Tab-separated table of C-alpha atoms in Angstrom:
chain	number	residue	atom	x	y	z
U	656	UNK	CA	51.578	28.278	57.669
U	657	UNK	CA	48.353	27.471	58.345
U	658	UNK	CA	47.521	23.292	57.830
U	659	UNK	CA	43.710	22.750	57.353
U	660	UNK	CA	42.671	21.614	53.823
U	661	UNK	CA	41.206	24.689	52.390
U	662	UNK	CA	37.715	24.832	51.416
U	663	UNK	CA	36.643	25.733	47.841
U	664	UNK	CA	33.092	26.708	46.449
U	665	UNK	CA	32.159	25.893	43.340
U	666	UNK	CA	29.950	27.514	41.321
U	667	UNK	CA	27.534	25.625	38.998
U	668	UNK	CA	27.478	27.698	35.935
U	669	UNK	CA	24.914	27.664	33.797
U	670	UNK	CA	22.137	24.502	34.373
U	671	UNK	CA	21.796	23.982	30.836
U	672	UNK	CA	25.446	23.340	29.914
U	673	UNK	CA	28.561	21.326	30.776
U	674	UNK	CA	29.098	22.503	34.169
U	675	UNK	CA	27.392	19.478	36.061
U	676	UNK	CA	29.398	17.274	33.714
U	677	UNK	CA	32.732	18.601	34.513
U	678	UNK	CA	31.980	19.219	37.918
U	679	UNK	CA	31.139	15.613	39.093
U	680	UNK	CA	33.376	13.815	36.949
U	681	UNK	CA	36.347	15.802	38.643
U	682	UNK	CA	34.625	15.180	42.183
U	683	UNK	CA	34.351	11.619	41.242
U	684	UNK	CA	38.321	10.915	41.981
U	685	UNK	CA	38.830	10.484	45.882
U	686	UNK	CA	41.741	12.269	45.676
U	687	UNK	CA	40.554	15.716	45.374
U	688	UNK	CA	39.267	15.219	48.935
U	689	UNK	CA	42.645	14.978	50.297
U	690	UNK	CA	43.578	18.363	49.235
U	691	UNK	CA	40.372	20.378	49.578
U	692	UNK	CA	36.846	20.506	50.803
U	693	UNK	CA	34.271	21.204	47.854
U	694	UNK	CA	31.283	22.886	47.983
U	695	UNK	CA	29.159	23.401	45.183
U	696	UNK	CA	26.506	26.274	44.981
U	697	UNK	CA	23.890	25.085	42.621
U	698	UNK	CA	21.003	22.477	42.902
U	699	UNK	CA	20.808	19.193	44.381
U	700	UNK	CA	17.807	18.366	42.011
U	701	UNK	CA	19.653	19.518	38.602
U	702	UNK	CA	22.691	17.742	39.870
U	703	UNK	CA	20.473	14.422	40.105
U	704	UNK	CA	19.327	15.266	36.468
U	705	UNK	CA	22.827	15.712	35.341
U	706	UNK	CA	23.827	12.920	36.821
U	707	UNK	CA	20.866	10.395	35.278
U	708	UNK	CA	21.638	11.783	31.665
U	709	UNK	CA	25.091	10.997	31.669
U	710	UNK	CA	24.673	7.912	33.733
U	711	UNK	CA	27.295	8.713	36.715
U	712	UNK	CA	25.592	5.944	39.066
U	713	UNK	CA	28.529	5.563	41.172
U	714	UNK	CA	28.595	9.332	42.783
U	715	UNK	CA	26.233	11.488	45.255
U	716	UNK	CA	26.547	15.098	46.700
U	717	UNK	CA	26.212	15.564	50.012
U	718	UNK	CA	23.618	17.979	50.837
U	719	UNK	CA	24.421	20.748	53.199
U	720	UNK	CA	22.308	24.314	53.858
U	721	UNK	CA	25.218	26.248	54.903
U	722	UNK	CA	29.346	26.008	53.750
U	723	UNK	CA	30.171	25.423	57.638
U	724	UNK	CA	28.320	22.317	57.388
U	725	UNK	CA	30.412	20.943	54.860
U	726	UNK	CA	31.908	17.271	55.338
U	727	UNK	CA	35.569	17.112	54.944
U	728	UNK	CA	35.022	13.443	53.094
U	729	UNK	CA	32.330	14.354	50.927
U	730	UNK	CA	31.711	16.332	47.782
U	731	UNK	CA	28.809	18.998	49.235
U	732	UNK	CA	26.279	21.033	47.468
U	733	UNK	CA	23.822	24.005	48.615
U	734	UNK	CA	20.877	24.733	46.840
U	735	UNK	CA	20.628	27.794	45.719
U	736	UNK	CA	17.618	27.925	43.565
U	737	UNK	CA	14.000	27.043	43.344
U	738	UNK	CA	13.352	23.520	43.525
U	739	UNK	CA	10.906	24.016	40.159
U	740	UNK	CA	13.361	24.670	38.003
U	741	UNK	CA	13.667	23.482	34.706
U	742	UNK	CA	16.539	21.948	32.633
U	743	UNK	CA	16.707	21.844	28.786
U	744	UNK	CA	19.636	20.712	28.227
U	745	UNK	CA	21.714	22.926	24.876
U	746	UNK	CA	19.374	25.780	25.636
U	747	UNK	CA	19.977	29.219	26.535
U	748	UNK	CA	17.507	30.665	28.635
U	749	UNK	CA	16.748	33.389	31.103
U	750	UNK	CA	15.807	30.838	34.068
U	751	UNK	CA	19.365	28.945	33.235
U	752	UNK	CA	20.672	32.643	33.320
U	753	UNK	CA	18.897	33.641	36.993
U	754	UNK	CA	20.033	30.125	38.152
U	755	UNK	CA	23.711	30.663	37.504
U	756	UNK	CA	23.334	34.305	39.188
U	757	UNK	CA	21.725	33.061	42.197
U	758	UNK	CA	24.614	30.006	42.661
U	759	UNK	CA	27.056	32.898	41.907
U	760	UNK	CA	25.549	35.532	44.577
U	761	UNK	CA	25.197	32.692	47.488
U	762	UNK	CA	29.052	31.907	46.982
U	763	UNK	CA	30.516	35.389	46.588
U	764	UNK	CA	28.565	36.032	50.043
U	765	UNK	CA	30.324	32.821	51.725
U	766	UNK	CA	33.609	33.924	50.305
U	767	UNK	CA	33.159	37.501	51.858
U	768	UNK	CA	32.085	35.790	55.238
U	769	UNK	CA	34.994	33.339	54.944
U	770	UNK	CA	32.797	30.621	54.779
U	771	UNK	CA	35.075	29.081	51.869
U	772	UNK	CA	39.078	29.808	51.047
U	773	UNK	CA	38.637	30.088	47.332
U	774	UNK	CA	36.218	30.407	44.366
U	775	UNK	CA	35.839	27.909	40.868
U	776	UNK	CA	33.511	29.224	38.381
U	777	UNK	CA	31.854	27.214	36.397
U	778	UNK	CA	31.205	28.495	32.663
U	779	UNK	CA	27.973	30.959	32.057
U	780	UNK	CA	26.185	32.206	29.623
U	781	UNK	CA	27.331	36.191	29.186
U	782	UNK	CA	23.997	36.584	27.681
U	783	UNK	CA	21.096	34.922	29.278
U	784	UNK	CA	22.726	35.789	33.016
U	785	UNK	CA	22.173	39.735	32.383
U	786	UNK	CA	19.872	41.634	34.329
U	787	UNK	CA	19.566	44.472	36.626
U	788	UNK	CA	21.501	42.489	39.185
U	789	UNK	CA	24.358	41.339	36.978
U	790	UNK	CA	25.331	43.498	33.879
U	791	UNK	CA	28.981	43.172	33.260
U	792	UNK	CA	30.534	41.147	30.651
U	793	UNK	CA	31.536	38.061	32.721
U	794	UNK	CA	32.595	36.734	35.984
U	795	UNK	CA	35.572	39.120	36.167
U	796	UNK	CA	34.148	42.191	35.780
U	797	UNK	CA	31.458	41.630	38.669
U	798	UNK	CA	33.839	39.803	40.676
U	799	UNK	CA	35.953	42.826	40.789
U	800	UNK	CA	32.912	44.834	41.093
U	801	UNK	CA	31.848	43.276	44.649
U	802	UNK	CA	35.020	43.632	46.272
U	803	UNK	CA	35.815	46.628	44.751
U	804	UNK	CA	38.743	46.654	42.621
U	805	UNK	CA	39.797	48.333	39.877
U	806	UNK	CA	43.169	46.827	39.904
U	807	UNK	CA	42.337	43.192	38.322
U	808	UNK	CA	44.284	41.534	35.498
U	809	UNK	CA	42.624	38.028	33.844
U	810	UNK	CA	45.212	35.619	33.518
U	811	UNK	CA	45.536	32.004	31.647
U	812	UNK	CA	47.254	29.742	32.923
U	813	UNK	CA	48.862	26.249	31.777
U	814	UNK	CA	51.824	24.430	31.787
U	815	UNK	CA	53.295	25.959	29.070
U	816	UNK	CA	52.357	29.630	29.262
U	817	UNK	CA	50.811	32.537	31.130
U	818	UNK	CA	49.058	35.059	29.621
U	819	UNK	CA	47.800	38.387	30.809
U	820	UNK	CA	45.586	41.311	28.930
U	821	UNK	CA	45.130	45.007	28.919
U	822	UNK	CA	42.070	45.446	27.188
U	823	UNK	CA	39.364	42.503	27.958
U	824	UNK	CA	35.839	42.044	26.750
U	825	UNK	CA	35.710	45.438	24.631
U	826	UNK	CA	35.053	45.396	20.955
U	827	UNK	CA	38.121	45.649	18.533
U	828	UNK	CA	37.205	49.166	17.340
U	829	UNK	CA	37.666	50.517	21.266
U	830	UNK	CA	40.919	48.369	21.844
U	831	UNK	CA	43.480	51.099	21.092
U	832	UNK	CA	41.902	53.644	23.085
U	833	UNK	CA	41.733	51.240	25.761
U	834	UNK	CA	46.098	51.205	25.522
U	835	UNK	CA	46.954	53.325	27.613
U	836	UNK	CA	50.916	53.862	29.782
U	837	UNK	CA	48.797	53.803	32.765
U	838	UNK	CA	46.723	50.529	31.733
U	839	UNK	CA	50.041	48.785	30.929
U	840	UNK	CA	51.826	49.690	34.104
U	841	UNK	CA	48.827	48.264	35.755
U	842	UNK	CA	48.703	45.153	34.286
U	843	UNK	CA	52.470	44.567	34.651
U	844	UNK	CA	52.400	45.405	38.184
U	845	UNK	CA	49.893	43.230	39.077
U	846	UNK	CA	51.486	40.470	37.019
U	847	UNK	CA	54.591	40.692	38.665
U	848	UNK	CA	52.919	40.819	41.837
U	849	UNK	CA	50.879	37.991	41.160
U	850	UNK	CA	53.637	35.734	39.902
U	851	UNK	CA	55.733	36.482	42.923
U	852	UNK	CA	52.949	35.804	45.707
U	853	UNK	CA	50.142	33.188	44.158
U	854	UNK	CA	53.252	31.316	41.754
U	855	UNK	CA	56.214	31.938	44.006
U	856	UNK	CA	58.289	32.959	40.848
U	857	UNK	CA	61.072	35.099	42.468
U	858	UNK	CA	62.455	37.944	39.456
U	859	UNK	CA	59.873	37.269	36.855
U	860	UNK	CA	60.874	37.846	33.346
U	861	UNK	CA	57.349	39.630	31.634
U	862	UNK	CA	57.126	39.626	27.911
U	863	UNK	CA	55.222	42.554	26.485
U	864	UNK	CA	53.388	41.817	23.124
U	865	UNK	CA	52.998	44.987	20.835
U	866	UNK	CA	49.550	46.225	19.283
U	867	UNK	CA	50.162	46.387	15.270
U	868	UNK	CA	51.632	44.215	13.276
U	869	UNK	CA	55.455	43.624	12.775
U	870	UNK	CA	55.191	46.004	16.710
U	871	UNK	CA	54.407	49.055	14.275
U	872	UNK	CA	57.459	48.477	12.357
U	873	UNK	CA	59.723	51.372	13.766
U	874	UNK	CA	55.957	53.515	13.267
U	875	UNK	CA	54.922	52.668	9.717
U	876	UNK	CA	52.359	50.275	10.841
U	877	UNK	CA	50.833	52.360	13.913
U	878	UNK	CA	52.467	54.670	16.431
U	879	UNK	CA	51.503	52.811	19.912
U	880	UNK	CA	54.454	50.992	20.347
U	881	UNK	CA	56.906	53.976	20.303
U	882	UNK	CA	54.104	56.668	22.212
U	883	UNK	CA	52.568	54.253	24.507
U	884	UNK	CA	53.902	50.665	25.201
U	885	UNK	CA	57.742	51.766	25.260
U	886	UNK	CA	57.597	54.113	27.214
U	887	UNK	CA	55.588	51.775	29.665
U	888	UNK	CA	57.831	49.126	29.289
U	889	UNK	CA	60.845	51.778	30.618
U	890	UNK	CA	58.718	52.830	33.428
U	891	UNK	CA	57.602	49.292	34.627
U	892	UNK	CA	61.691	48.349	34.513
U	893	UNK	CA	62.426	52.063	36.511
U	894	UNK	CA	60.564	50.020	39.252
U	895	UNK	CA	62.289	46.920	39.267
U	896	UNK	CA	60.024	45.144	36.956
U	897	UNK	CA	61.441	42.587	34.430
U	898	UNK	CA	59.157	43.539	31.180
U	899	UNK	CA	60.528	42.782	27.779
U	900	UNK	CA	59.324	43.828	24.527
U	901	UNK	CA	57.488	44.758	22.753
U	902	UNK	CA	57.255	41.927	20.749
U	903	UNK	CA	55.538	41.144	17.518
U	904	UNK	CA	53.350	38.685	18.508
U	905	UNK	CA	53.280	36.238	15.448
U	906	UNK	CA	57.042	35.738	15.419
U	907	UNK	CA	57.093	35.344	19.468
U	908	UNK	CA	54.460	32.790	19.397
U	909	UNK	CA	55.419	31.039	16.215
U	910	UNK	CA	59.090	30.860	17.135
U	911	UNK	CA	58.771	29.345	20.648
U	912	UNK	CA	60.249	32.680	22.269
U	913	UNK	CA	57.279	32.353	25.001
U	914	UNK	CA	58.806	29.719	26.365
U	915	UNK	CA	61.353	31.918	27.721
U	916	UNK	CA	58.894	33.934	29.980
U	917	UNK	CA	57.249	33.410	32.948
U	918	UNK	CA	54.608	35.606	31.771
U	919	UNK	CA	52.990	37.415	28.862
U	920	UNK	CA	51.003	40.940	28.353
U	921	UNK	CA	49.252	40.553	25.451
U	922	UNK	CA	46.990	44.203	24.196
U	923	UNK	CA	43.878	42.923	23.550
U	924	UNK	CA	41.092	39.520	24.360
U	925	UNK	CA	42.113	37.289	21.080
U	926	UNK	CA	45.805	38.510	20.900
U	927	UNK	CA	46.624	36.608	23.888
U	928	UNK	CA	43.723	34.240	24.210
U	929	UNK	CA	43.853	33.119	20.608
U	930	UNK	CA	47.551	30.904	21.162
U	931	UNK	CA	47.123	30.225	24.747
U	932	UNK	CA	43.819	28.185	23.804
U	933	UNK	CA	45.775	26.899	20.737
U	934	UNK	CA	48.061	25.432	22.848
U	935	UNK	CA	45.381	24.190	26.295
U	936	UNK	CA	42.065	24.214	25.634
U	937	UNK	CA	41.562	21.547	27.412
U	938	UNK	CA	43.754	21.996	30.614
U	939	UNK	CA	43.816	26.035	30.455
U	940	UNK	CA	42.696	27.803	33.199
U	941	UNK	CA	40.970	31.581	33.737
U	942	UNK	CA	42.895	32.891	36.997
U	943	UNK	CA	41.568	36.149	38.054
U	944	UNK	CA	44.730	38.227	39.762
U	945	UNK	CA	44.513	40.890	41.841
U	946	UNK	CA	41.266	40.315	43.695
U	947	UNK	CA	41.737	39.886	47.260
U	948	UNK	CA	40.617	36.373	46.819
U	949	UNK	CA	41.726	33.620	44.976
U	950	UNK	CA	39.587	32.701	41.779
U	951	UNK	CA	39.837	30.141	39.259
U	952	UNK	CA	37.360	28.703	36.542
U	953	UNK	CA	37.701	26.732	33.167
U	954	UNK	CA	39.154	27.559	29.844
U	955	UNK	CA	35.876	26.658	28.249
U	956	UNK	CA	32.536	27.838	27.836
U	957	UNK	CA	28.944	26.103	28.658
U	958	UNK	CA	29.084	24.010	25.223
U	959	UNK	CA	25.967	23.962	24.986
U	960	UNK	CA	26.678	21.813	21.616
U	961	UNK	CA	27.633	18.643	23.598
U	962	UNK	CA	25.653	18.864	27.091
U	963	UNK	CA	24.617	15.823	28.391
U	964	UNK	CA	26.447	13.637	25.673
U	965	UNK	CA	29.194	12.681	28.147
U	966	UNK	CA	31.978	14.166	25.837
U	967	UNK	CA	33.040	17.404	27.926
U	968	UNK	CA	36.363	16.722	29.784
U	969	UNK	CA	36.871	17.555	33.306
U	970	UNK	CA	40.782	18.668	32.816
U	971	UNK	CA	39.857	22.395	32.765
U	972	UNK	CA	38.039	22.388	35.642
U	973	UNK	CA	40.446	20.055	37.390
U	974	UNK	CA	43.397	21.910	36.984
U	975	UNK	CA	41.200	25.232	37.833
U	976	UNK	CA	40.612	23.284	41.184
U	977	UNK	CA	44.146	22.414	41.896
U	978	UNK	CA	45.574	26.139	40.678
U	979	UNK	CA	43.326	27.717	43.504
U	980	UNK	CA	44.682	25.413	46.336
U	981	UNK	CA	48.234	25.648	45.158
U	982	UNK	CA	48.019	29.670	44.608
U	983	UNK	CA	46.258	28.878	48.288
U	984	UNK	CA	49.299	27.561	49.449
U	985	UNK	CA	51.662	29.906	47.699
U	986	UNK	CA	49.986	32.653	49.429
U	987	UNK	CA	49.870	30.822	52.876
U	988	UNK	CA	54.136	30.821	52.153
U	989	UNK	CA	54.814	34.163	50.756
U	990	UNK	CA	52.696	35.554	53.992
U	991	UNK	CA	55.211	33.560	56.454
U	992	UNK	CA	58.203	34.475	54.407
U	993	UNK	CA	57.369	38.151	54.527
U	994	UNK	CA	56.883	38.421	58.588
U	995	UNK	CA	59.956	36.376	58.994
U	996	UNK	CA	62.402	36.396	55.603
U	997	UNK	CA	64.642	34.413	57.312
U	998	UNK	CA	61.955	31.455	57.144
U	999	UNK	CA	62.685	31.347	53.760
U	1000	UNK	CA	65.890	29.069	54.457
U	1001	UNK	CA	64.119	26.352	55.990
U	1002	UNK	CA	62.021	25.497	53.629
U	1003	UNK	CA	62.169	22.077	52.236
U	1004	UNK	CA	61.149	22.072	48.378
U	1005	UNK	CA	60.344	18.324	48.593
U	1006	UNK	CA	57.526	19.795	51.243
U	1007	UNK	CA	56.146	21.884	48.398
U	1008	UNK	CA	53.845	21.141	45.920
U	1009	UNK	CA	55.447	19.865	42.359
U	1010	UNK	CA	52.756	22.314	40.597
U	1011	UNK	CA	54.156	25.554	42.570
U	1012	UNK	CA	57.798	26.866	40.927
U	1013	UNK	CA	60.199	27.902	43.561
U	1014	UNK	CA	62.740	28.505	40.328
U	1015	UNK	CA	64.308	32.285	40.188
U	1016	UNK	CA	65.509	33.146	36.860
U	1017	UNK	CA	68.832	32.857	38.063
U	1018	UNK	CA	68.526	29.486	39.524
U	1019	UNK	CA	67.324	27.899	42.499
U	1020	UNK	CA	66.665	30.019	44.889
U	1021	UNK	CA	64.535	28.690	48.473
């Protein structure tokens, strides 16, 4: 397994919001540079403006030009934009927009080169970051996009729950054409695959959430369930996948049920999105699976509400930056298990990081 602390780019987001905020103050405990190596794609200058508006005296980037130049005790930055820019802090506009493209581009290049192990986003604006370079509906969609991948699946991510979705950023009207057996299979196979590999779950158990209320109610309330999400359900299990469901989704949130699951496939954006942010706003993070890179980025959007008021909390971001080293890691362990799956007994759990599960379903299993 390889040892060197990994190195992980962040990406500033969009100038005008709370991405400097939650940026620094997470780079501002020591401790994150025992673990990783940051480097942030963004703006020296705009950090320094940041930095004077929320009064965070006691912290400095260290300014690099290229990711291989990156000290292992420092938090780095590249610039990545023109030196003129300006910052109105609350505002959406097109230079914040071009900004948070150009920080975007520069790190997507190092992570193709290898220059960096692992990607945080900080939050954009979908709107003001459109243009003829980038017009998808977030960082997913272009992410998957430049490595080309059609197999993707965004996933939140707390403590208490993981949830997957099917349909993403398409208007409600579109979402049950977007249901599809073949869009479910998908998802559930890269959600098992993904909880095996980046979580080290061994036998996942995968709830599946129906699409009408009450699950259609036997067909009175919609047909989808019995046509479409059944019979994907039966296929997904056919091939050794542990899916469950469909379940009405009001009763399996309201009743605790999720908590039996390592997983959940909810149909559509706010099916899933709406409890999971319910329940960790704050400390939820946006985990991209199926990309052949590992990429993490906040819960939260640019609140442009609150920027430079000091009242944006880091824990989003934080936890985004310590899900990409330990998926890191879990990757790094799955790889060395599967040339040699006798490795696999002897491995000491105490060696492994608290935040990575090692539980099977059916007890410990190393």
């Amino acid at each position: 397994m390889s040892k060197h602390k990994i190195r992980i780019g962040i990406s500033h987001g969009d100038i005008n919001g709370i991405g400097y905020e939650v940026i620094m103050k997470t780079l501002m405990d020591t401790r994150i540079l025992e673990m990783c190596t940051p480097v942030v794609y963004g703006s020296p200058k705009v950090a320094a403006y940041h930095r004077k508006a929320l009064n965070l005296n006691n912290f400095n980037f260290n300014n690099i030009q290229n990711a291989n130049e990156a000290d292992p005790r420092r938090a780095n930055i590249i610039n990545c934009i023109d030196d003129n820019i300006r910052v109105e802090l609350g505002k959406s506009s097109g230079i914040a927009g071009e900004a948070s493209y150009m920080a975007l581009e520069r790190a997507v290049n190092d992570l193709k080169a290898g220059e960096i192990d692992a990607l945080v986003t900080a939050p954009i604006n979908k709107d003001n970051i459109q243009s003829d370079k980038f017009n998808f509906p977030g960082h997913t969609e272009f992410l998957a996009q430049q490595f080309e991948t059609d197999n993707y699946l965004m996933l939140m991510v707390s403590e208490m729950m993981k949830i997957g979705v099917v349909t993403t950023h398409i208007p409600l009207s579109e979402v049950s054409a977007g249901i599809t057996k073949k869009a479910i299979l998908s998802k559930l196979r890269i959600i098992s695959s993904s909880l095996e590999q980046d979580f080290s779950i061994k036998k996942p158990r995968i709830a599946v959430l129906g699409l009408n209320p009450h699950a259609g109610d036997g067909g009175l309330l919609g047909s989808e369930e019995k046509e479409i999400i059944m019979p994907a359900i039966e296929q997904a299990k056919n091939e050794g996948i542990l899916a469950l469901g469909p379940y009405p989704s009001d009763g399996f949130f309201g009743s605790g049920d999720y908590v039996k699951f390592d997983a959940i496939l909810a149909m559509y954006h706010d099916q899933g999105l709406t409890p999971f942010k319910l329940a960790s706003f704050d400390k939820g993070v946006n985990y991209t699976a199926g990309l052949p890179f590992i990429r993490t980025s906040p819960a939260h959007g640019t609140a442009f509400d609150i920027a430079g008021e000091d009242k944006a909390s880091p824990d989003s971001l934080r936890q985004a930056l310590y899900l990409a080293i330990d998926i890191h890691k879990s990757r790094e362990l799955y790889k060395e298990i599967s040339k040699n799956p006798l490795k696999k007994f002897e491995i000491n759990p105490n060696q492994v990081d608290e935040t990575i599960d090692l539980q099977s379903n059916d007890g410990p299993e190393i």
